[in-house]
Coordinates of C-alpha atoms in Angstrom, one line a residue:
Chain A
M1 CA -22.9 -30.7 -10.0
T2 CA -22.6 -27.9 -12.6
T3 CA -19.4 -26.1 -13.8
Q4 CA -19.8 -22.4 -14.3
Q5 CA -17.7 -21.6 -17.5
P6 CA -16.6 -18.0 -18.0
P7 CA -18.6 -15.9 -20.4
A8 CA -17.1 -16.2 -24.2
G9 CA -14.4 -13.8 -24.7
Q10 CA -13.9 -13.2 -21.2
G11 CA -10.3 -14.3 -21.5
L12 CA -9.6 -11.8 -24.3
V13 CA -11.3 -8.9 -21.8
E14 CA -9.1 -9.9 -19.2
S15 CA -6.2 -9.9 -21.3
L16 CA -6.9 -6.4 -22.7
D17 CA -7.7 -5.0 -19.2
R18 CA -4.2 -6.4 -18.2
M19 CA -2.6 -4.5 -20.8
T20 CA -4.6 -1.3 -20.9
T21 CA -5.8 -0.8 -17.4
G22 CA -3.9 -0.8 -13.8
A23 CA -2.9 2.6 -14.5
G24 CA -3.5 4.7 -11.5
I25 CA -4.2 1.7 -9.1
G26 CA -1.4 2.0 -6.3
S27 CA -0.8 0.7 -3.0
L28 CA -2.2 3.6 -1.1
Q29 CA -4.6 2.5 1.8
S30 CA -6.1 4.3 4.6
R31 CA -4.6 3.8 7.5
R32 CA -5.5 4.5 11.4
L33 CA -3.6 3.9 14.7
S34 CA -4.5 1.0 16.9
P35 CA -5.5 2.4 20.4
A36 CA -2.7 3.4 22.4
P37 CA -2.1 1.5 25.7
T38 CA -3.3 3.6 28.8
L39 CA -0.2 4.6 31.1
P40 CA -0.9 4.4 34.8
S41 CA -1.4 7.6 36.6
I42 CA 1.6 8.5 38.9
P43 CA 0.3 9.2 42.5
A44 CA 2.4 11.5 45.2
R45 CA 5.7 10.0 45.8
V46 CA 6.8 9.3 49.4
G47 CA 10.1 8.4 50.8
T48 CA 10.6 7.6 54.5
V49 CA 13.5 6.3 56.2
F50 CA 14.8 5.8 59.9
A51 CA 16.9 9.2 59.9
G52 CA 17.5 10.1 63.7
Q53 CA 20.6 10.0 65.5
P54 CA 21.3 11.5 69.1
A55 CA 23.7 14.1 69.6
T56 CA 27.3 13.0 70.4
T57 CA 29.9 14.7 72.4
P58 CA 33.7 13.8 72.2
Chain B
M1 CA 4.5 24.2 -38.0
A2 CA 5.1 21.4 -40.2
N3 CA 4.2 18.3 -38.2
E4 CA 0.6 18.5 -38.5
T5 CA 0.5 16.5 -41.7
Y6 CA 2.4 13.2 -42.9
S7 CA 2.8 13.6 -46.5
A8 CA 2.0 9.7 -47.0
T9 CA -1.3 10.2 -45.8
S10 CA -2.0 13.7 -46.6
G11 CA -0.2 14.1 -49.8
S12 CA 1.8 16.8 -51.0
G13 CA 0.9 19.8 -52.9
A14 CA -1.8 18.4 -55.4
R15 CA -0.7 14.9 -55.0
A16 CA -2.7 12.5 -52.8
G17 CA -0.9 10.7 -50.5
I18 CA 0.1 7.1 -50.9
W19 CA 0.9 4.9 -48.1
A20 CA 1.3 1.4 -47.1
P21 CA 2.0 -0.5 -43.7
I22 CA 5.0 -2.5 -43.1
V23 CA 4.5 -5.3 -40.4
T24 CA 7.4 -7.3 -39.2
I25 CA 7.0 -10.2 -36.9
N26 CA 9.9 -11.7 -35.4
G27 CA 12.2 -10.1 -37.7
V28 CA 10.5 -11.4 -40.9
D29 CA 8.3 -8.8 -42.9
Q30 CA 5.0 -10.2 -42.9
T31 CA 3.1 -7.2 -44.7
A32 CA 1.9 -9.4 -47.6
R33 CA 0.1 -11.7 -45.0
I34 CA -2.0 -9.1 -43.2
V35 CA -5.7 -8.8 -44.1
G36 CA -8.0 -6.2 -42.9
E37 CA -7.5 -3.3 -40.6
I38 CA -4.5 -2.6 -38.3
R39 CA -5.3 -0.5 -35.3
I40 CA -3.0 0.8 -32.7
D41 CA -4.4 2.7 -29.6
A42 CA -2.6 4.5 -27.0
E43 CA -3.7 6.0 -23.8
E44 CA -2.1 7.8 -21.0
G45 CA -0.6 5.5 -18.5
A46 CA -1.5 2.3 -20.4
A47 CA 0.1 0.1 -22.7
R48 CA 0.0 0.7 -26.2
V49 CA -2.0 -1.9 -28.0
A50 CA -2.2 -3.0 -31.5
D51 CA -4.8 -5.3 -33.2
L52 CA -4.3 -7.0 -36.7
T53 CA -5.1 -10.1 -38.5
I54 CA -2.6 -12.2 -40.3
R55 CA -3.5 -15.1 -42.8
P56 CA -0.5 -17.7 -42.5
P57 CA 0.3 -19.7 -45.5
A58 CA -2.2 -22.6 -46.3
G59 CA -0.6 -25.5 -44.3
T60 CA 1.0 -23.7 -41.8
V61 CA 1.2 -25.5 -38.5
F62 CA 0.2 -23.2 -35.6
S63 CA 2.1 -23.5 -32.4
I64 CA 1.6 -21.2 -29.6
A65 CA 5.5 -20.6 -29.1
G66 CA 5.5 -19.6 -32.8
W67 CA 3.3 -16.5 -32.1
V68 CA 3.2 -15.6 -28.2
G69 CA 6.0 -13.1 -27.2
K70 CA 7.4 -12.8 -30.6
S71 CA 8.2 -9.3 -31.4
I72 CA 6.6 -7.2 -33.9
T73 CA 6.7 -3.7 -35.3
I74 CA 4.2 -1.8 -37.4
Q75 CA 5.4 1.0 -39.5
I76 CA 3.7 3.3 -42.1
A77 CA 5.7 4.5 -45.1
D78 CA 5.2 6.9 -48.0
V79 CA 5.1 4.8 -51.2
S80 CA 4.4 7.7 -53.5
S81 CA 7.6 7.2 -55.3
G82 CA 7.2 3.7 -55.7
S83 CA 9.3 2.5 -53.0
P84 CA 8.9 3.0 -49.2
S85 CA 10.4 6.1 -47.8
D86 CA 9.8 8.3 -44.8
L87 CA 9.2 5.3 -42.7
R88 CA 7.3 5.9 -39.1
T89 CA 7.0 3.5 -36.6
L90 CA 3.6 3.5 -34.9
F91 CA 4.1 0.4 -32.9
S92 CA 6.9 -1.8 -31.4
G93 CA 6.0 -4.5 -28.9
V94 CA 5.2 -8.1 -28.5
I95 CA 2.3 -10.6 -29.7
D96 CA 0.3 -11.0 -26.5
T97 CA -2.9 -12.8 -27.5
P98 CA -3.2 -14.8 -30.9
S99 CA -7.0 -15.8 -31.6
L100 CA -7.8 -18.5 -34.3
D101 CA -10.5 -18.2 -36.8
L102 CA -10.4 -21.8 -38.1
D103 CA -13.3 -21.0 -40.7
L104 CA -11.1 -18.2 -42.3
R105 CA -8.0 -19.7 -41.3
V106 CA -6.5 -16.4 -39.9
I107 CA -4.8 -15.2 -36.7
A108 CA -6.0 -12.1 -35.2
L109 CA -3.0 -10.8 -33.0
R110 CA -3.5 -8.7 -30.0
C111 CA -0.2 -7.0 -29.4
S112 CA 1.4 -5.2 -26.6
D113 CA 4.3 -2.7 -25.9
N114 CA 4.9 -4.8 -23.0
Y115 CA 4.9 -1.6 -20.8
Q116 CA 3.8 -3.4 -17.4
N117 CA 6.3 -6.1 -17.8
A118 CA 9.1 -3.5 -18.7
V119 CA 8.1 -1.5 -15.5
E120 CA 8.0 -4.5 -13.2
A121 CA 11.6 -5.3 -14.4
M122 CA 12.8 -1.8 -12.9
S123 CA 14.2 -1.4 -9.5
A124 CA 12.8 1.1 -7.1
A125 CA 15.7 3.4 -7.4
A126 CA 15.3 3.2 -11.4
I127 CA 11.5 4.1 -11.1
D128 CA 12.5 7.0 -8.8
A129 CA 14.9 8.2 -11.1
A130 CA 12.4 8.0 -14.0
T131 CA 9.8 10.1 -11.8
P132 CA 11.6 13.1 -10.5
G133 CA 9.5 15.3 -8.5
G134 CA 7.5 12.5 -7.2
Y135 CA 6.8 11.5 -3.8
H136 CA 7.1 8.4 -1.9
S137 CA 6.5 7.3 1.7
P138 CA 6.5 3.8 3.2
A139 CA 3.9 5.1 5.8
V140 CA 1.7 5.9 3.1
F141 CA 2.3 3.2 0.3
D142 CA 3.1 -0.4 0.6
A143 CA 6.7 -0.1 1.6
A144 CA 7.3 -3.7 -0.3
A145 CA 5.3 -2.5 -3.5
G146 CA 8.0 -2.6 -6.5
G147 CA 7.8 -2.5 -10.1
W148 CA 4.5 -1.5 -11.5
M149 CA 2.9 -0.6 -8.2
R150 CA 5.7 1.8 -7.2
L151 CA 5.7 3.5 -10.4
Q152 CA 1.7 3.9 -9.9
D153 CA 2.2 5.1 -6.2
R154 CA 4.8 7.7 -7.6
L155 CA 2.9 8.8 -10.4
S156 CA -0.3 9.1 -7.9
T157 CA 1.9 12.3 -6.5
M158 CA 2.7 14.0 -10.0
P159 CA 0.4 15.6 -12.2
A160 CA 2.0 13.6 -15.0
A161 CA 1.3 10.4 -17.3
C162 CA 3.6 7.9 -17.9
E163 CA 3.9 5.5 -20.7
L164 CA 6.5 4.0 -23.2
T165 CA 7.6 5.4 -26.4
T166 CA 7.2 3.6 -29.7
G167 CA 11.1 3.3 -29.1
G168 CA 10.3 1.4 -25.8
S169 CA 11.4 4.1 -23.7
L170 CA 9.7 5.2 -20.3
R171 CA 8.4 8.7 -20.9
V172 CA 6.9 11.1 -18.2
T173 CA 4.8 13.9 -19.4
A174 CA 3.1 16.6 -17.4
W175 CA -0.4 17.0 -17.3
A176 CA -0.3 20.6 -18.0
P177 CA 0.0 21.8 -21.5
K178 CA 3.3 23.4 -22.8
V179 CA 3.0 27.2 -23.2
S180 CA 3.3 26.8 -26.8
P181 CA 1.7 23.8 -28.7
D182 CA 3.5 20.9 -30.6
M183 CA 0.8 20.5 -33.0
E184 CA -2.1 23.1 -34.2
F185 CA -4.9 21.5 -36.1
T186 CA -7.1 23.7 -38.1
A187 CA -10.4 22.8 -40.1
A188 CA -7.9 22.0 -43.0
H189 CA -6.5 19.4 -41.3
L190 CA -9.5 17.7 -39.5
L191 CA -11.7 15.0 -41.1
D192 CA -15.4 16.4 -41.6
G193 CA -17.6 15.6 -38.7
S194 CA -15.1 14.4 -36.6
L195 CA -14.8 16.9 -34.0
A196 CA -16.7 15.8 -30.7
V197 CA -16.7 17.2 -27.0
S198 CA -17.0 14.9 -23.9
L199 CA -17.6 17.0 -20.9
A200 CA -17.0 15.7 -17.2
S201 CA -19.9 15.3 -14.9
R202 CA -20.1 17.2 -11.8
H203 CA -20.1 13.7 -9.8
Q204 CA -16.8 13.2 -11.3
L205 CA -15.1 16.1 -9.9
V206 CA -13.2 16.2 -6.9
N207 CA -12.1 19.8 -5.5
R208 CA -11.8 19.3 -1.6
V209 CA -9.7 16.0 0.0
D210 CA -9.8 15.7 3.6
V211 CA -6.6 14.3 4.7
A212 CA -6.9 12.7 8.3
F213 CA -2.9 11.9 9.5
S214 CA -2.4 10.7 13.0
Y215 CA 1.0 10.5 14.5
R216 CA 2.0 8.7 17.5
F217 CA 5.0 8.9 19.5
P218 CA 6.4 9.2 23.1
R219 CA 8.3 12.2 24.5
V220 CA 10.4 11.7 27.6
K221 CA 9.8 14.3 30.5
A222 CA 11.6 15.3 33.7
E223 CA 10.2 17.3 36.9
G224 CA 12.7 19.2 38.7
Y225 CA 11.7 19.9 42.4
G226 CA 13.5 22.1 44.9
L227 CA 13.3 20.9 48.3
S228 CA 14.6 22.8 51.4
Y229 CA 14.0 21.7 54.8
N230 CA 15.6 22.8 58.5
Y231 CA 14.3 21.5 61.7
V232 CA 16.8 23.4 63.9
D233 CA 19.6 26.3 63.8
D234 CA 22.2 27.9 65.9
S235 CA 19.7 29.9 68.2
T236 CA 17.5 26.5 68.9
I237 CA 20.4 23.9 68.9
A238 CA 21.2 24.2 72.6
Q239 CA 17.5 23.7 73.8
F240 CA 17.1 21.2 71.0
V241 CA 19.7 19.0 72.5
L242 CA 18.6 19.5 76.1
D243 CA 15.0 18.2 75.0
G244 CA 16.4 14.9 73.9
N245 CA 15.8 15.4 70.2
R246 CA 17.5 13.7 67.5
F247 CA 19.6 14.8 64.7
L248 CA 19.2 14.3 61.0
R249 CA 21.7 11.7 59.2
R250 CA 22.6 13.1 55.9
D251 CA 22.9 9.6 54.3
A252 CA 19.2 9.1 55.8
V253 CA 18.2 12.2 53.7
E254 CA 19.4 10.9 50.4
A255 CA 17.8 7.5 51.1
A256 CA 14.5 9.1 51.8
I257 CA 14.8 10.9 48.4
K258 CA 15.7 7.8 46.5
A259 CA 13.0 5.8 48.3
A260 CA 10.4 8.3 46.9
G261 CA 11.8 7.5 43.4
A262 CA 13.7 10.8 42.7
T263 CA 16.9 11.3 41.3
I264 CA 19.1 13.8 43.2
E265 CA 20.7 16.4 40.8
A266 CA 22.1 18.5 43.6
I267 CA 21.9 18.4 47.4
S268 CA 23.9 20.6 49.9
F269 CA 23.6 20.2 54.0
T270 CA 23.2 22.7 56.5
D271 CA 26.4 21.8 58.9
L272 CA 26.1 21.6 62.7
P273 CA 27.9 24.6 64.4
N274 CA 31.6 23.9 64.9
T275 CA 31.6 26.0 68.1
A276 CA 29.9 25.3 71.4
I277 CA 26.7 26.9 71.8
G278 CA 25.2 26.4 75.6
T279 CA 25.1 22.8 76.3
W280 CA 25.8 22.0 72.7
A281 CA 29.5 20.9 71.9
P282 CA 30.6 20.0 68.4
N283 CA 31.9 16.4 67.9
P284 CA 34.1 16.9 64.6
D285 CA 34.1 13.0 64.3
A286 CA 30.5 12.5 64.1
D287 CA 28.8 15.9 63.3
Y288 CA 29.8 15.9 59.6
L289 CA 27.4 12.9 59.1
L290 CA 24.4 15.1 60.3
C291 CA 22.8 18.1 59.4
M292 CA 20.5 20.9 60.6
G293 CA 18.5 20.7 57.3
F294 CA 19.3 20.5 53.6
S295 CA 18.3 21.9 50.3
A296 CA 18.2 19.7 47.3
V297 CA 17.3 19.7 43.6
V298 CA 15.8 16.3 42.5
S299 CA 14.1 15.1 39.4
F300 CA 11.6 12.3 38.2
D301 CA 11.6 11.1 34.9
Y302 CA 8.5 9.5 33.1
A303 CA 7.3 9.6 29.3
Q304 CA 4.1 10.6 27.6
M305 CA 2.6 9.5 24.5
I306 CA 1.8 12.2 22.2
E307 CA -0.7 11.9 19.3
E308 CA -0.9 14.7 16.6
A309 CA -4.2 14.6 14.7
H310 CA -3.6 16.6 11.5
A311 CA -6.7 17.6 9.8
I312 CA -5.4 18.6 6.4
T313 CA -7.6 20.2 4.0
V314 CA -6.4 20.2 0.4
R315 CA -8.8 22.0 -1.8
A316 CA -9.2 24.1 -5.3
Q317 CA -11.2 27.3 -3.9
N318 CA -12.2 28.6 -7.4
S319 CA -13.8 25.1 -8.4
I320 CA -15.6 25.0 -4.9
S321 CA -16.8 28.3 -5.7
A322 CA -17.9 27.4 -9.2
V323 CA -19.4 23.8 -8.8
G324 CA -19.6 23.5 -5.1
D325 CA -18.1 21.2 -2.6
L326 CA -17.2 17.9 -4.0
R327 CA -15.2 15.8 -1.2
E328 CA -12.9 12.8 -0.9
S329 CA -10.9 11.7 1.9
I330 CA -8.0 9.9 2.6
A331 CA -6.4 8.9 6.4
G332 CA -3.0 8.1 7.1
A333 CA -1.2 6.9 10.5
L334 CA 2.4 6.7 11.7
E335 CA 3.5 5.4 15.1
G336 CA 6.9 6.1 16.2
V337 CA 8.9 2.9 16.9
Y338 CA 10.4 3.0 20.3
P339 CA 10.6 0.8 23.2
P340 CA 7.7 0.6 25.5
V341 CA 7.3 3.8 27.4
V342 CA 7.6 2.0 30.9
A343 CA 10.8 0.3 29.7
A344 CA 12.0 3.5 28.8
E345 CA 11.1 5.0 32.1
Q346 CA 12.9 2.2 34.1
S347 CA 16.1 2.4 31.9
I348 CA 16.2 6.2 32.9
L349 CA 15.6 5.6 36.7
L350 CA 18.0 2.7 36.8
Y351 CA 20.8 4.7 35.3
A352 CA 20.0 7.9 37.0
N353 CA 20.2 5.9 40.7
A354 CA 23.5 4.0 39.5
I355 CA 21.6 0.5 39.5
S356 CA 22.3 0.2 35.6
G357 CA 25.5 0.9 33.5
I358 CA 23.5 1.2 30.5
P359 CA 22.7 4.7 29.7
P360 CA 19.1 5.6 28.4
T361 CA 18.4 6.5 24.9
D362 CA 16.8 9.8 25.8
T363 CA 16.3 11.9 28.9
A364 CA 14.9 15.4 29.2
T365 CA 16.8 18.0 31.0
P366 CA 15.3 18.8 34.6
L367 CA 14.6 22.4 35.6
Q368 CA 14.0 23.4 38.7
G369 CA 10.3 24.3 39.3
F370 CA 9.1 23.1 35.8
T371 CA 8.2 19.9 34.1
T372 CA 10.6 19.9 30.8
A373 CA 10.1 17.4 27.9
A374 CA 12.1 16.2 25.1
E375 CA 11.9 14.3 21.9
V376 CA 13.2 10.7 21.7
S377 CA 15.3 9.0 19.1
L378 CA 12.8 7.2 16.8
T379 CA 13.8 5.0 13.7
S380 CA 14.2 6.9 10.5
E381 CA 11.2 5.4 9.2
T382 CA 8.9 6.8 12.0
N383 CA 10.6 9.9 13.1
R384 CA 9.3 13.2 12.5
A385 CA 11.3 13.7 9.0
A386 CA 9.1 10.3 8.0
A387 CA 6.0 12.0 9.3
N388 CA 6.5 15.1 7.3
V389 CA 7.2 13.1 4.2
A390 CA 4.0 10.9 4.6
M391 CA 2.1 14.1 5.1
E392 CA 3.5 15.7 2.0
T393 CA 3.2 12.7 0.1
L394 CA -0.6 12.6 1.1
I395 CA -1.1 16.2 0.2
Q396 CA 0.6 15.6 -3.0
V397 CA -2.0 12.5 -3.7
A398 CA -4.8 14.8 -2.8
K399 CA -3.5 17.6 -5.1
V400 CA -3.0 15.2 -8.0
R401 CA -6.4 13.7 -7.5
I402 CA -8.0 17.4 -7.6
H403 CA -6.2 18.0 -10.8
G404 CA -6.8 14.7 -12.3
A405 CA -10.3 14.9 -11.6
H406 CA -10.7 18.2 -13.5
R407 CA -9.2 17.1 -16.8
R408 CA -11.7 14.5 -17.6
N409 CA -13.1 16.9 -20.4
L410 CA -12.1 15.3 -23.8
V411 CA -12.0 17.0 -27.4
T412 CA -12.0 14.4 -29.8
A413 CA -10.9 14.8 -33.7
R414 CA -9.8 12.7 -36.5
V415 CA -7.0 13.6 -38.9
P416 CA -5.3 11.7 -41.9
L417 CA -2.9 9.4 -40.3
N418 CA -0.2 11.2 -38.7
P419 CA 2.5 9.2 -36.7
A420 CA 3.5 12.4 -35.0
V421 CA 0.5 12.7 -33.0
D422 CA 1.6 11.1 -29.5
L423 CA 0.8 11.5 -26.2
D424 CA 3.4 13.6 -25.0
Q425 CA 2.2 16.4 -27.4
T426 CA 0.3 19.4 -26.4
I427 CA -2.3 19.7 -29.4
D428 CA -4.3 22.9 -30.4
L429 CA -7.6 22.6 -32.1
N430 CA -8.8 25.6 -33.8
V431 CA -12.1 25.4 -35.9
A432 CA -15.0 27.6 -36.4
G433 CA -16.9 27.6 -33.0
L434 CA -14.3 25.8 -31.4
H435 CA -10.6 26.4 -29.9
A436 CA -9.2 23.9 -27.7
R437 CA -5.8 23.3 -26.4
G438 CA -4.6 20.5 -24.3
K439 CA -2.3 17.3 -23.6
C440 CA -3.1 14.7 -26.0
F441 CA -4.6 11.9 -23.5
A442 CA -5.4 9.0 -26.3
V443 CA -4.4 8.5 -29.8
S444 CA -5.7 5.7 -32.0
H445 CA -4.2 5.0 -35.7
T446 CA -6.1 3.0 -37.8
M447 CA -5.0 1.7 -41.3
A448 CA -7.2 -0.1 -43.6
P449 CA -5.3 -1.1 -46.8
E450 CA -8.3 -2.4 -48.7
S451 CA -10.1 0.8 -48.4
G452 CA -7.1 3.0 -48.5
E453 CA -8.0 4.9 -45.2
A454 CA -5.6 5.7 -42.8
V455 CA -6.9 7.8 -39.8
T456 CA -5.4 9.1 -36.5
E457 CA -8.1 9.7 -33.8
L458 CA -6.8 11.9 -31.0
S459 CA -8.2 13.4 -27.8
I460 CA -6.9 16.0 -25.9
A461 CA -7.6 16.3 -22.0
I462 CA -9.0 19.6 -21.0
C463 CA -8.7 21.0 -17.4
S464 CA -11.3 23.4 -16.8
V465 CA -13.8 24.4 -14.3
A466 CA -14.1 27.9 -13.4
G467 CA -13.2 29.3 -17.0
T468 CA -10.2 30.4 -19.1
G469 CA -8.1 33.0 -17.3
V470 CA -8.9 31.9 -13.9
T471 CA -6.0 31.1 -11.9
H472 CA -5.6 28.4 -9.1
P473 CA -3.0 29.5 -6.7
E474 CA -0.8 26.7 -5.1
T475 CA 0.1 26.4 -1.6
P476 CA 3.5 24.6 -1.6
T477 CA 3.7 21.0 -0.5
T478 CA 5.5 21.3 3.0
A479 CA 4.3 19.6 5.9
P480 CA 2.6 21.2 8.6
T481 CA 4.2 22.1 11.6
G482 CA 4.1 19.6 14.2
S483 CA 4.2 20.0 18.2
T484 CA 7.4 20.7 20.1
P485 CA 8.2 19.7 23.6
G486 CA 7.7 22.5 25.8
S487 CA 8.0 23.2 29.8
T488 CA 5.3 23.8 32.2
A489 CA 5.6 25.2 35.8
L490 CA 4.9 22.5 38.6
A491 CA 1.6 23.3 40.2
S492 CA 2.5 21.8 43.7
S493 CA 5.6 21.6 45.8
A494 CA 7.5 18.8 47.6
S495 CA 7.8 18.7 51.6
A496 CA 9.8 17.0 54.0
D497 CA 9.1 16.1 57.6
F498 CA 11.5 14.6 60.4
N499 CA 10.2 13.1 63.5
Y500 CA 13.0 14.3 65.8
G501 CA 11.2 14.3 69.0
P502 CA 12.5 11.9 71.7
T503 CA 9.3 10.0 71.8
E504 CA 8.7 10.1 68.3
D505 CA 9.8 6.9 65.5
H506 CA 12.8 9.4 64.2
K507 CA 11.8 8.9 60.6
L508 CA 12.3 11.6 57.8
T509 CA 9.4 11.6 55.2
V510 CA 9.7 13.1 51.8
T511 CA 6.7 13.9 49.8
F512 CA 6.6 15.0 46.3
P513 CA 3.1 15.3 44.4
G514 CA 1.5 13.2 42.2
V515 CA 2.0 14.1 38.1
A516 CA -0.8 15.9 36.9
D517 CA -3.0 13.8 34.4
V518 CA -2.4 16.4 31.6
E519 CA 1.3 15.5 31.9
R520 CA 1.0 11.7 31.7
D521 CA -2.1 10.9 29.7
K522 CA -1.9 10.7 26.2
A523 CA -1.6 14.1 24.7
L524 CA -4.2 14.3 21.7
I525 CA -2.9 17.4 19.7
A526 CA -5.2 18.7 16.9
I527 CA -3.5 20.5 14.1
A528 CA -5.8 22.0 11.0
T529 CA -4.0 23.2 8.0
T530 CA -5.4 24.1 4.4
Y531 CA -3.7 23.7 1.2
E532 CA -4.6 25.0 -2.2
A533 CA -4.4 22.8 -5.0
P534 CA -3.2 23.9 -8.4
L535 CA -5.2 23.5 -11.6
T536 CA -4.6 24.7 -14.8
E537 CA -7.4 26.4 -16.8
D538 CA -6.9 25.0 -20.3
V539 CA -8.0 26.8 -23.3
L540 CA -11.8 25.7 -24.1
E541 CA -13.7 28.1 -26.0
V542 CA -16.8 27.1 -27.9
T543 CA -19.3 29.1 -29.8
L544 CA -22.8 27.3 -30.6

């Protein structure tokens, strides 16, 4: 098994990067909406009830 | 102007400059132990960094704790009088990385002004206060980002650079040069052969940013139907009774309408006659329960998803004319936080029909013959105001990207070390064949005590593309106008049918048309807008 060593001086480079760069890198990320749920269509609405009553006399 | 020179390095009159560095580490003057060159680098938006080398006394025991994080200041002084005077601070910070050279027994010190850490320790409110004019939207940036990241987010909406002063204070400086330069250098000030110009490549430019922003939210809607129905009248009632027909019960009318899912907004009934007509004789004890017809206004409530697709073009038209289209794109999205549409609809229906005492959050006001709509109450982070802030933030990000891409031209020069040269200065360079004026982008002070050389290298950023004198008008950063709820006429009408015949089933049927797909399906509303991004045309006149 071999172990990869970082190149000589890499630590120093990273240190310098940390001090001098990072400017201008914000948290802006492109975003998009997830698909919207499809709502059911609404067909004709019908109401039916028994409604008849015979004429009455006193 | 008097600050183009520093007497310690430029001299005074016929006298040559005599200078000396003063290095203080952890409160102790260590100047005598510094060997080699001392270099201090500062650049827009970055920590100020110093490099120097120290030779500790022989036998010194090195420990990391004795060096890392210790305070360090680097000053320069005029020693022409024999003692230090006119001290100027070039660097103030902490030791970041000591590097040991065991052969030479020296320690190279890389030092930082601790910019990132200082910002990281600031609250969001403090960062916002330090960056007036900046934009921030939790829909665009990471809402949880604080410290350094929040500052970078704010700065990405501002045509400005931010760093620490040598005194450790946060300083924000606009990219645009001041009308009057702080320093004017001529050939008399510059070191021979030190002037250089580095121009940006076309491919580095950005002059058009396409911003795609989607905003989705529900709207509540209401249909207002009028329904009038009469099956008998005074002239026909006598025969109606003789034929054995049935009369319509008022409670059945309301029940039928509710059975159709409607809410009764208003209803009136046609009374039976109160005097005898032919064989018809009124019965006051029962007739008030019946009717010869009715006229009702009823409503249906539902909701619809609206999706605004904003195509926002931010561009610098005069740059496009000069070098062609160079595009970037960014995308954003925001979804209104609201209960699920179906739950909202049920809430309205249950309350309207007195099944629930909990009022719905939002309802549209019905209008007979129309479908009306109303906005809903979204959370403050997802409502229209939040969407507008998000779009304004993205527009501003686009403007700043365009501006930033156009100021990558650098003019560099070297002068005898001048502590007054700093990143907040507007510098004018005027020598034979070149005249440039811009904000200082980078500065390096180098002191070599062994050679006596003390030099400041400065770079000024020049924003230029279409030529000096060309103006780039700006469209103010105001969010595009979004859609608004409207009303549309109903395409069909309602109907009623009462089977009153003696052999029929005596049922009343009310029928309301279905909801048109366009009223119910997700509405995609495309809104296209264009904004002009501002640029400055800094002075850059070169004659070869």
